[in-house]
Coordinates of C-alpha atoms (C1' of nucleotides) in Angstrom, one line a residue:
Chain K
M1 CA -97.3 -184.7 -30.4
A2 CA -97.3 -187.3 -33.1
K3 CA -100.4 -189.5 -32.5
G4 CA -99.7 -193.0 -31.5
K5 CA -96.0 -192.6 -31.1
L6 CA -95.0 -194.1 -27.8
T7 CA -91.5 -194.3 -26.6
D8 CA -90.1 -197.5 -25.1
R9 CA -90.2 -195.8 -21.7
Q10 CA -93.8 -195.0 -22.0
R11 CA -94.7 -198.5 -22.9
R12 CA -92.9 -199.8 -19.9
I13 CA -94.7 -197.3 -17.8
L14 CA -98.0 -198.5 -19.0
D15 CA -97.0 -202.1 -18.4
F16 CA -95.9 -201.3 -14.9
I17 CA -99.0 -199.5 -14.0
Q18 CA -101.1 -202.4 -15.2
E19 CA -99.1 -205.0 -13.4
F20 CA -98.8 -203.0 -10.2
T21 CA -102.5 -202.2 -10.1
S22 CA -103.3 -205.8 -10.7
D23 CA -101.0 -207.0 -8.0
N24 CA -101.8 -204.4 -5.3
G25 CA -105.3 -203.3 -6.0
Y26 CA -104.3 -199.7 -6.3
P27 CA -102.2 -197.7 -8.8
P28 CA -98.5 -197.0 -8.2
S29 CA -97.2 -193.6 -7.1
I30 CA -95.1 -191.5 -9.4
R31 CA -91.9 -192.4 -7.5
Q32 CA -92.8 -196.1 -7.7
I33 CA -93.2 -195.8 -11.4
G34 CA -89.9 -194.0 -11.7
A35 CA -88.1 -196.6 -9.7
S36 CA -89.5 -199.4 -11.9
V37 CA -88.6 -198.0 -15.2
G38 CA -85.3 -196.3 -14.1
I39 CA -86.3 -192.7 -13.9
S40 CA -84.7 -190.8 -11.0
S41 CA -86.7 -187.6 -11.4
T42 CA -90.4 -187.4 -10.4
S43 CA -90.9 -184.6 -12.9
V44 CA -89.9 -186.8 -15.8
V45 CA -92.4 -189.4 -14.8
N46 CA -94.9 -186.7 -14.4
Y47 CA -94.0 -185.5 -17.9
N48 CA -94.5 -188.9 -19.5
L49 CA -97.7 -189.5 -17.6
N50 CA -99.1 -186.4 -19.1
R51 CA -98.0 -187.5 -22.5
L52 CA -99.8 -190.8 -22.0
V53 CA -102.9 -188.8 -21.0
E54 CA -102.7 -186.8 -24.3
E55 CA -102.4 -190.1 -26.2
G56 CA -105.5 -191.3 -24.5
F57 CA -104.0 -194.2 -22.6
L58 CA -104.4 -192.8 -19.1
D59 CA -106.8 -190.6 -17.0
R60 CA -105.3 -188.6 -14.2
D61 CA -106.9 -186.7 -11.3
K62 CA -105.0 -183.7 -10.1
N63 CA -103.7 -183.5 -6.6
V64 CA -104.8 -187.0 -5.9
S65 CA -102.2 -189.5 -4.8
R66 CA -102.2 -192.5 -7.2
G67 CA -104.8 -190.8 -9.2
I68 CA -104.1 -192.8 -12.3
R69 CA -106.6 -194.8 -14.2
L70 CA -106.0 -196.9 -17.3
T71 CA -108.4 -196.1 -20.0
D72 CA -110.6 -198.7 -21.7
K73 CA -108.5 -198.1 -24.8
L74 CA -105.5 -199.6 -23.2
L75 CA -107.3 -202.3 -21.3
K76 CA -109.0 -203.6 -24.3
A77 CA -105.9 -203.4 -26.5
T78 CA -103.9 -205.6 -24.1
G79 CA -106.8 -207.9 -23.4
N80 CA -106.4 -207.5 -19.6
L81 CA -109.7 -206.1 -18.4
G82 CA -109.5 -207.4 -14.9
E83 CA -110.1 -211.1 -14.8
V84 CA -111.8 -211.0 -18.2
I85 CA -110.2 -212.2 -21.4
R86 CA -111.2 -210.1 -24.3
I87 CA -111.4 -212.3 -27.4
P88 CA -111.6 -210.5 -30.7
M89 CA -114.4 -211.6 -32.9
V90 CA -112.4 -211.9 -36.1
G91 CA -115.0 -213.3 -38.5
R92 CA -117.4 -216.0 -39.2
I93 CA -116.9 -219.6 -40.1
F94 CA -118.6 -221.1 -43.1
A95 CA -118.6 -224.7 -44.2
S96 CA -118.0 -223.7 -47.7
E97 CA -114.8 -221.8 -47.3
P98 CA -111.6 -222.1 -45.2
V99 CA -111.2 -220.1 -42.0
H100 CA -109.8 -216.7 -42.7
L101 CA -107.3 -216.1 -40.0
P102 CA -105.9 -212.7 -39.1
S103 CA -102.3 -212.3 -40.1
T104 CA -99.9 -213.0 -37.3
D105 CA -98.0 -209.7 -37.4
S106 CA -100.9 -207.3 -37.6
P107 CA -102.5 -206.5 -34.2
M108 CA -106.1 -207.4 -33.7
F109 CA -106.9 -204.0 -32.3
G110 CA -109.1 -203.2 -35.2
A111 CA -111.8 -205.7 -34.3
D112 CA -114.6 -203.8 -32.8
E113 CA -116.6 -206.9 -32.1
A114 CA -115.4 -209.2 -29.3
I115 CA -116.7 -211.6 -26.7
E116 CA -115.3 -211.7 -23.2
I117 CA -114.6 -214.8 -21.2
T118 CA -113.3 -215.1 -17.8
R119 CA -109.7 -216.2 -17.6
D120 CA -110.2 -219.4 -15.7
M121 CA -112.2 -220.9 -18.6
L122 CA -109.2 -221.0 -20.8
S123 CA -105.8 -222.2 -19.9
S124 CA -103.7 -220.3 -22.4
T125 CA -104.3 -216.7 -23.5
D126 CA -102.1 -216.4 -26.5
E127 CA -103.4 -216.6 -30.1
V128 CA -107.0 -217.0 -29.1
F129 CA -109.8 -215.8 -31.2
A130 CA -113.5 -216.3 -31.7
L131 CA -115.5 -217.2 -34.8
E132 CA -119.2 -217.0 -35.2
V133 CA -120.7 -220.0 -37.0
K134 CA -123.1 -219.3 -39.8
G135 CA -125.4 -221.9 -41.2
D136 CA -126.4 -225.4 -40.0
S137 CA -123.8 -227.3 -41.8
M138 CA -121.8 -228.2 -38.7
I139 CA -124.6 -229.9 -36.8
D140 CA -122.6 -233.1 -36.8
A141 CA -120.1 -231.3 -34.6
M142 CA -122.9 -230.3 -32.3
V143 CA -122.4 -226.7 -33.3
S144 CA -125.4 -224.8 -34.7
D145 CA -126.1 -221.5 -36.4
G146 CA -125.1 -218.5 -34.3
D147 CA -122.7 -220.3 -32.0
I148 CA -119.4 -218.7 -31.1
V149 CA -116.3 -220.9 -31.4
V150 CA -113.3 -219.8 -29.5
M151 CA -110.2 -221.2 -31.1
K152 CA -106.5 -221.2 -30.5
R153 CA -104.1 -221.0 -33.4
D154 CA -102.1 -224.2 -32.8
Y155 CA -101.0 -226.6 -35.5
H156 CA -99.6 -229.1 -33.1
W157 CA -102.7 -230.9 -32.2
S158 CA -102.8 -234.2 -30.3
N159 CA -105.2 -237.1 -30.3
G160 CA -108.6 -236.2 -29.1
D161 CA -108.5 -232.5 -29.7
M162 CA -111.4 -230.9 -31.4
V163 CA -110.0 -229.0 -34.4
A164 CA -111.2 -226.9 -37.3
V165 CA -109.9 -228.7 -40.4
W166 CA -110.1 -227.6 -44.0
L167 CA -110.7 -230.6 -46.3
R168 CA -109.1 -229.8 -49.6
D169 CA -111.0 -232.4 -51.6
L170 CA -114.4 -231.6 -50.2
E171 CA -113.6 -227.9 -50.1
E172 CA -115.2 -227.4 -46.7
T173 CA -114.3 -226.6 -43.1
T174 CA -115.6 -228.9 -40.4
L175 CA -115.1 -229.2 -36.6
K176 CA -114.1 -232.7 -35.7
Y177 CA -112.3 -234.6 -33.0
I178 CA -109.0 -235.7 -34.6
Y179 CA -107.0 -238.9 -34.0
H180 CA -103.8 -240.2 -35.5
E181 CA -104.1 -243.8 -36.4
G182 CA -101.1 -245.3 -38.1
N183 CA -100.7 -243.7 -41.4
T184 CA -104.3 -242.4 -41.6
I185 CA -106.1 -239.7 -39.7
R186 CA -109.6 -240.2 -38.3
L187 CA -112.0 -237.3 -38.0
Q188 CA -114.7 -238.2 -35.4
P189 CA -117.9 -236.1 -35.3
A190 CA -119.0 -235.0 -31.8
N191 CA -122.4 -236.4 -32.5
P192 CA -121.9 -240.1 -31.5
T193 CA -124.6 -241.3 -34.0
M194 CA -122.5 -240.2 -37.0
D195 CA -119.7 -242.0 -38.7
P196 CA -116.1 -240.8 -38.7
I197 CA -114.2 -239.7 -41.8
I198 CA -110.9 -241.5 -42.5
I199 CA -108.3 -239.5 -44.3
E200 CA -105.6 -241.6 -46.0
D201 CA -103.3 -238.8 -47.1
P202 CA -102.5 -236.1 -44.5
K203 CA -101.9 -233.7 -47.2
H204 CA -105.6 -233.6 -47.9
L205 CA -106.4 -231.8 -44.8
E206 CA -105.2 -228.7 -43.1
V207 CA -105.7 -228.1 -39.3
Q208 CA -106.7 -224.5 -38.9
G209 CA -106.8 -224.4 -35.1
K210 CA -107.8 -226.0 -31.9
V211 CA -111.3 -225.5 -30.5
M212 CA -111.2 -224.3 -26.9
L213 CA -114.7 -223.2 -26.2
V214 CA -118.1 -223.2 -27.8
V215 CA -120.6 -220.6 -26.6
R216 CA -124.2 -220.4 -27.6
Q217 CA -126.1 -217.4 -26.5
L218 CA -129.9 -217.8 -26.7
A219 CA -131.4 -214.9 -24.8
Chain D
M1 CA -113.8 -209.1 18.5
A2 CA -116.8 -211.2 17.7
K3 CA -116.3 -212.9 14.4
G4 CA -118.5 -211.7 11.6
K5 CA -120.1 -208.9 13.5
L6 CA -120.1 -205.8 11.3
T7 CA -121.6 -202.6 12.4
D8 CA -123.8 -200.7 10.0
R9 CA -121.0 -198.2 9.5
Q10 CA -118.5 -200.8 8.6
R11 CA -120.9 -202.2 6.0
R12 CA -121.3 -198.7 4.5
I13 CA -117.5 -198.3 4.4
L14 CA -117.2 -201.5 2.5
D15 CA -119.9 -200.5 0.0
F16 CA -118.3 -197.1 -0.5
I17 CA -114.8 -198.5 -1.1
Q18 CA -116.2 -200.9 -3.6
E19 CA -118.2 -198.2 -5.4
F20 CA -115.5 -195.6 -5.3
T21 CA -112.8 -198.0 -6.6
S22 CA -115.1 -199.1 -9.4
D23 CA -115.8 -195.5 -10.4
N24 CA -112.3 -194.0 -10.1
G25 CA -109.9 -196.9 -10.7
Y26 CA -108.2 -196.3 -7.4
P27 CA -109.3 -196.7 -3.8
P28 CA -110.5 -193.8 -1.6
S29 CA -108.5 -192.0 1.0
I30 CA -109.3 -192.2 4.6
R31 CA -110.8 -188.7 4.6
Q32 CA -112.9 -189.5 1.6
I33 CA -114.3 -192.6 3.4
G34 CA -115.0 -190.5 6.4
A35 CA -116.9 -187.9 4.4
S36 CA -119.0 -190.5 2.7
V37 CA -120.2 -192.3 5.8
G38 CA -120.3 -189.3 8.0
I39 CA -117.2 -189.7 10.2
S40 CA -115.4 -186.5 10.9
S41 CA -112.3 -188.0 12.5
T42 CA -109.7 -189.8 10.4
S43 CA -108.7 -191.9 13.4
V44 CA -112.2 -193.4 13.6
V45 CA -112.1 -194.3 10.0
N46 CA -108.7 -195.8 10.6
Y47 CA -110.0 -197.7 13.5
N48 CA -112.9 -199.2 11.5
L49 CA -110.6 -200.1 8.6
N50 CA -108.4 -202.0 11.0
R51 CA -111.5 -203.8 12.3
L52 CA -112.4 -204.8 8.7
V53 CA -108.9 -206.1 8.2
E54 CA -109.3 -208.3 11.3
E55 CA -112.5 -209.6 9.9
G56 CA -110.8 -210.5 6.7
F57 CA -112.7 -208.1 4.4
L58 CA -109.8 -205.8 3.6
D59 CA -106.1 -205.8 3.1
R60 CA -104.1 -202.7 4.0
D61 CA -100.5 -201.6 3.3
K62 CA -98.9 -199.4 5.9
N63 CA -97.8 -195.9 5.0
V64 CA -99.2 -196.1 1.6
S65 CA -101.8 -193.6 0.5
R66 CA -105.0 -195.4 -0.6
G67 CA -103.3 -198.7 0.3
I68 CA -106.6 -200.5 0.6
R69 CA -107.6 -203.6 -1.2
L70 CA -110.9 -205.5 -1.0
T71 CA -110.3 -209.2 -0.4
D72 CA -111.7 -212.0 -2.5
K73 CA -113.9 -212.9 0.4
L74 CA -115.9 -209.8 0.0
L75 CA -115.8 -209.7 -3.8
K76 CA -117.2 -213.1 -4.1
A77 CA -119.8 -212.7 -1.4
T78 CA -121.3 -209.7 -3.2
G79 CA -120.9 -211.3 -6.6
N80 CA -119.2 -208.2 -7.9
L81 CA -115.8 -209.3 -9.1
G82 CA -115.3 -206.6 -11.7
E83 CA -117.5 -207.1 -14.6
V84 CA -117.9 -210.8 -14.0
I85 CA -121.1 -212.5 -12.9
R86 CA -120.5 -215.5 -10.8
I87 CA -123.0 -218.2 -11.6
P88 CA -123.3 -221.0 -9.1
M89 CA -123.0 -224.5 -10.5
V90 CA -126.0 -226.0 -8.8
G91 CA -126.0 -229.4 -10.3
R92 CA -126.2 -231.6 -13.3
I93 CA -129.0 -232.2 -15.7
F94 CA -130.0 -235.7 -16.7
A95 CA -132.4 -236.7 -19.3
S96 CA -133.9 -239.3 -16.9
E97 CA -134.9 -237.0 -14.1
P98 CA -136.3 -233.5 -13.6
V99 CA -134.1 -230.6 -12.9
H100 CA -133.4 -230.2 -9.3
L101 CA -133.6 -226.5 -8.6
P102 CA -132.2 -224.9 -5.5
S103 CA -134.8 -223.6 -3.1
T104 CA -135.6 -219.9 -3.6
D105 CA -135.0 -218.8 -0.1
S106 CA -131.6 -220.4 0.6
P107 CA -128.7 -218.4 -0.7
M108 CA -126.6 -220.2 -3.3
F109 CA -123.3 -219.2 -1.6
G110 CA -122.8 -222.7 -0.5
A111 CA -122.1 -223.9 -4.0
D112 CA -118.3 -224.3 -4.2
E113 CA -118.4 -224.9 -8.0
A114 CA -119.3 -222.0 -10.2
I115 CA -118.7 -220.6 -13.6
E116 CA -118.1 -217.0 -14.3
I117 CA -119.5 -215.1 -17.2
T118 CA -119.0 -211.5 -18.1
R119 CA -122.0 -209.4 -17.5
D120 CA -122.7 -208.3 -21.0
M121 CA -123.4 -211.8 -22.1
L122 CA -126.5 -212.0 -20.1
S123 CA -129.2 -209.4 -19.9
S124 CA -130.6 -210.2 -16.5
T125 CA -128.7 -211.3 -13.5
D126 CA -131.4 -212.6 -11.2
E127 CA -132.2 -216.2 -10.7
V128 CA -129.5 -217.4 -13.1
F129 CA -127.8 -220.7 -12.5
A130 CA -125.7 -223.2 -14.4
L131 CA -126.1 -226.9 -15.0
E132 CA -123.7 -229.4 -16.4
V133 CA -125.1 -231.8 -18.9
K134 CA -124.3 -235.5 -18.3
G135 CA -124.9 -238.0 -21.0
D136 CA -125.5 -237.8 -24.7
S137 CA -129.3 -237.9 -24.5
M138 CA -129.7 -234.3 -25.5
I139 CA -127.9 -234.4 -28.8
D140 CA -131.1 -233.5 -30.5
A141 CA -130.8 -230.1 -28.8
M142 CA -127.3 -229.7 -30.0
V143 CA -126.1 -230.1 -26.4
S144 CA -123.6 -232.8 -25.7
D145 CA -122.0 -234.5 -22.7
G146 CA -120.1 -232.0 -20.5
D147 CA -121.7 -228.9 -21.8
I148 CA -122.7 -226.2 -19.3
V149 CA -126.2 -224.8 -19.6
V150 CA -126.9 -221.4 -18.1
M151 CA -130.5 -221.1 -17.2
K152 CA -132.8 -218.5 -15.9
R153 CA -135.7 -219.6 -13.6
D154 CA -138.6 -218.2 -15.5
Y155 CA -141.9 -219.9 -16.0
H156 CA -143.2 -217.2 -18.3
W157 CA -141.7 -218.3 -21.6
S158 CA -142.6 -217.0 -24.9
N159 CA -142.6 -218.4 -28.4
G160 CA -139.1 -219.3 -29.7
D161 CA -137.4 -219.6 -26.3
M162 CA -135.3 -222.5 -25.6
V163 CA -136.5 -224.1 -22.4
A164 CA -135.8 -227.1 -20.3
V165 CA -139.0 -229.0 -20.1
W166 CA -139.9 -232.0 -18.0
L167 CA -142.2 -234.4 -19.9
R168 CA -144.3 -236.2 -17.4
D169 CA -145.4 -239.0 -19.6
L170 CA -141.9 -239.8 -21.0
E171 CA -140.3 -239.0 -17.7
E172 CA -137.4 -237.1 -19.1
T173 CA -136.0 -233.6 -19.4
T174 CA -135.2 -232.2 -22.7
L175 CA -134.0 -228.9 -24.1
K176 CA -136.3 -227.6 -26.9
Y177 CA -137.5 -224.5 -28.6
I178 CA -141.0 -224.0 -27.4
Y179 CA -144.0 -222.6 -29.4
H180 CA -147.6 -222.1 -28.5
E181 CA -149.8 -223.2 -31.4
G182 CA -153.5 -222.9 -30.7
N183 CA -154.4 -225.4 -28.0
T184 CA -151.2 -227.5 -28.4
I185 CA -147.6 -226.9 -27.7
R186 CA -144.8 -227.6 -30.1
L187 CA -141.4 -228.6 -28.9
Q188 CA -138.9 -228.0 -31.7
P189 CA -135.4 -229.6 -31.5
A190 CA -132.5 -227.3 -32.3
N191 CA -131.2 -229.9 -34.7
P192 CA -133.2 -229.0 -37.9
T193 CA -133.1 -232.6 -39.2
M194 CA -135.2 -233.8 -36.3
D195 CA -139.0 -233.7 -36.0
P196 CA -140.8 -231.7 -33.4
I197 CA -142.9 -233.1 -30.5
I198 CA -146.5 -232.0 -30.3
I199 CA -148.0 -231.9 -26.8
E200 CA -151.8 -231.9 -26.8
D201 CA -152.3 -231.3 -23.1
P202 CA -150.2 -228.6 -21.5
K203 CA -150.4 -230.4 -18.2
H204 CA -148.1 -233.1 -19.5
L205 CA -145.1 -230.8 -19.5
E206 CA -143.5 -228.6 -17.0
V207 CA -141.2 -225.7 -18.0
Q208 CA -138.2 -225.8 -15.7
G209 CA -136.4 -222.7 -17.0
K210 CA -135.2 -220.7 -19.9
V211 CA -131.9 -221.5 -21.5
M212 CA -129.7 -218.4 -21.7
L213 CA -126.3 -219.7 -22.7
V214 CA -124.6 -222.9 -23.5
V215 CA -120.9 -223.2 -22.9
R216 CA -118.8 -226.1 -24.1
Q217 CA -115.2 -226.1 -22.8
L218 CA -113.0 -228.4 -24.8
A219 CA -109.4 -227.7 -23.7
Chain R
dC1 C1' -74.9 -171.5 -36.5
dT2 C1' -79.1 -170.6 -34.3
dT3 C1' -83.5 -171.7 -32.9
dG4 C1' -87.0 -174.3 -30.9
dA5 C1' -89.3 -178.6 -29.6
dC6 C1' -88.5 -182.6 -26.9
dA7 C1' -86.8 -185.4 -23.3
dT8 C1' -84.4 -185.6 -19.0
dA9 C1' -82.4 -184.5 -14.2
dG10 C1' -82.4 -182.3 -9.8
dA11 C1' -84.2 -179.7 -6.1
dA12 C1' -87.6 -177.1 -3.6
dC13 C1' -92.3 -176.7 -2.3
dG14 C1' -97.1 -177.4 -0.9
dT15 C1' -100.3 -180.6 0.5
dA16 C1' -102.9 -184.8 0.6
dT17 C1' -102.7 -188.6 3.4
dG18 C1' -101.7 -192.0 7.0
dT19 C1' -100.4 -192.3 11.9
dT20 C1' -100.5 -191.4 16.7
dC21 C1' -101.9 -189.6 21.1
dC22 C1' -105.2 -187.8 24.3
dG23 C1' -109.8 -187.3 25.9
dC24 C1' -114.8 -188.3 26.1
dT25 C1' -119.0 -191.3 26.4
dA26 C1' -122.0 -195.4 26.9
dG27 C1' -122.7 -199.8 28.3
dA28 C1' -121.4 -204.3 30.2
dA29 C1' -118.9 -206.8 33.5
dT30 C1' -116.9 -207.2 38.3
Chain S
dA1 C1' -119.4 -197.5 42.4
dT2 C1' -115.4 -199.1 39.8
dT3 C1' -113.3 -201.0 36.0
dC4 C1' -112.8 -202.3 31.4
dT5 C1' -113.7 -202.1 26.6
dA6 C1' -115.7 -200.6 22.3
dG7 C1' -116.5 -196.7 19.7
dC8 C1' -116.0 -191.9 18.6
dG9 C1' -114.0 -187.0 18.0
dG10 C1' -110.2 -183.7 17.7
dA11 C1' -105.7 -182.3 17.0
dA12 C1' -100.8 -182.6 16.2
dC13 C1' -97.4 -184.9 13.6
dA14 C1' -94.5 -187.2 10.0
dT15 C1' -94.2 -188.2 5.4
dA16 C1' -95.6 -190.0 1.1
dC17 C1' -96.8 -187.8 -2.9
dG18 C1' -98.0 -184.6 -6.7
dT19 C1' -96.5 -180.1 -8.5
dT20 C1' -93.5 -176.7 -10.2
dC21 C1' -89.2 -174.4 -11.4
dT22 C1' -84.6 -174.3 -13.3
dA23 C1' -80.9 -176.3 -15.9
dT24 C1' -78.8 -179.6 -19.3
dG25 C1' -78.4 -182.2 -23.6
dT26 C1' -80.1 -183.8 -28.1
dC27 C1' -81.6 -183.3 -32.7
dA28 C1' -84.0 -181.7 -36.6
dA29 C1' -85.6 -177.4 -39.0
dG30 C1' -84.5 -172.8 -40.4

DNA sequence: CTTGACATAGAACGTATGTTCCGCTAGAAT
DNA sequence: ATTCTAGCGGAACATACGTTCTATGTCAAG
């Protein structure tokens, strides 16, 4: 009963339950689960389901057909809570220091804070995370204190993207629209009354991520 | 087979299915539906379920226990698509004209555009609507072209709220933090580098609503 | 080697559940 | 009055489904 040890089969069972429920609006039967993951015996499926209950990934109701319910633990971990994307709140963004990104390999399950956005507001779900902006130093990007910036880790930006860039010389992070112009790079503030920054040497800046969404909650 | 005519029983069945599924993670059985709405015969429940399928409120899968699925039609009509609040996109906000609010009595179902926000981002669900900002004339409120402003219709503002105000003399709408100061009203821009507006006569302004949320979608 | 925990397979069983058929009633249409 | 339909109740039926029991094989601990 080692905590947290899931066999490959059990992971596939969880995946199937999630997908099936999402597709059909009701959970699969034991035999349907068995057929999907290649288990011929209903008792084996039953056995593994009970294991998953012990691990806290499932709730079951006895003597109820399809009486399976994914727990919040799993739904939140996979980020598939219905139509809602759960975006981990991984930290805050200061103008005076580079963005601290979570390491790629370590899962973001640990983040207890998160914001939730419906799926249709974002095109891609991978490598998305949120940052809370502290301080008024990004007002030229039309982002103010307390705003939440949803970013995608993506180093392949294209002209017109709003990106978070770390300026090595100035030692600060800013949010700017970015444009490639010949050998130089132009960083254009969102505020149209402010002047752009021209970077001669691309090595002087480091694109930290693409800004997908800015959310400001006031009340 | 009159279109759209639902009996009281059929409405209660839909309500029960929705509530039961939300509570248990799987749909109710025919006998559970019967028990909840006071129908002793399974065939009668079955009959009404098929009626609801004909009306487009349900999908059913034959020979599948609990093979019931609420259609989008119903979910959207009730505004209960999981944990998501559906906020109708009722129009755009220009600096050069007052906010056009939808009439209170007419339902907002007609709006084909909408944004969806998870429930925990907003405290109150009543009288909430979204506006898309056109033009750069509200940059002093840190709101730029294309932003979506989620507002609550509420004329009882309190100090520190961000509100949409219509300035009669200037003939424009702005988003400002509002403060009562003695006999005058101070409208404070969100951008801290900009100066506030002092209104001597409260009749010169009209609070259109309280700003709850600003969303800026970039990619 | 023996033991015991773990994972699996197969079969039998009980029942929860959907389906079907028949009969009844009330009301509108003919 | 007769007919037709919508809506309801009851009972029988077939089966989809969860539960339980027995048996087999693996592998690490003793």
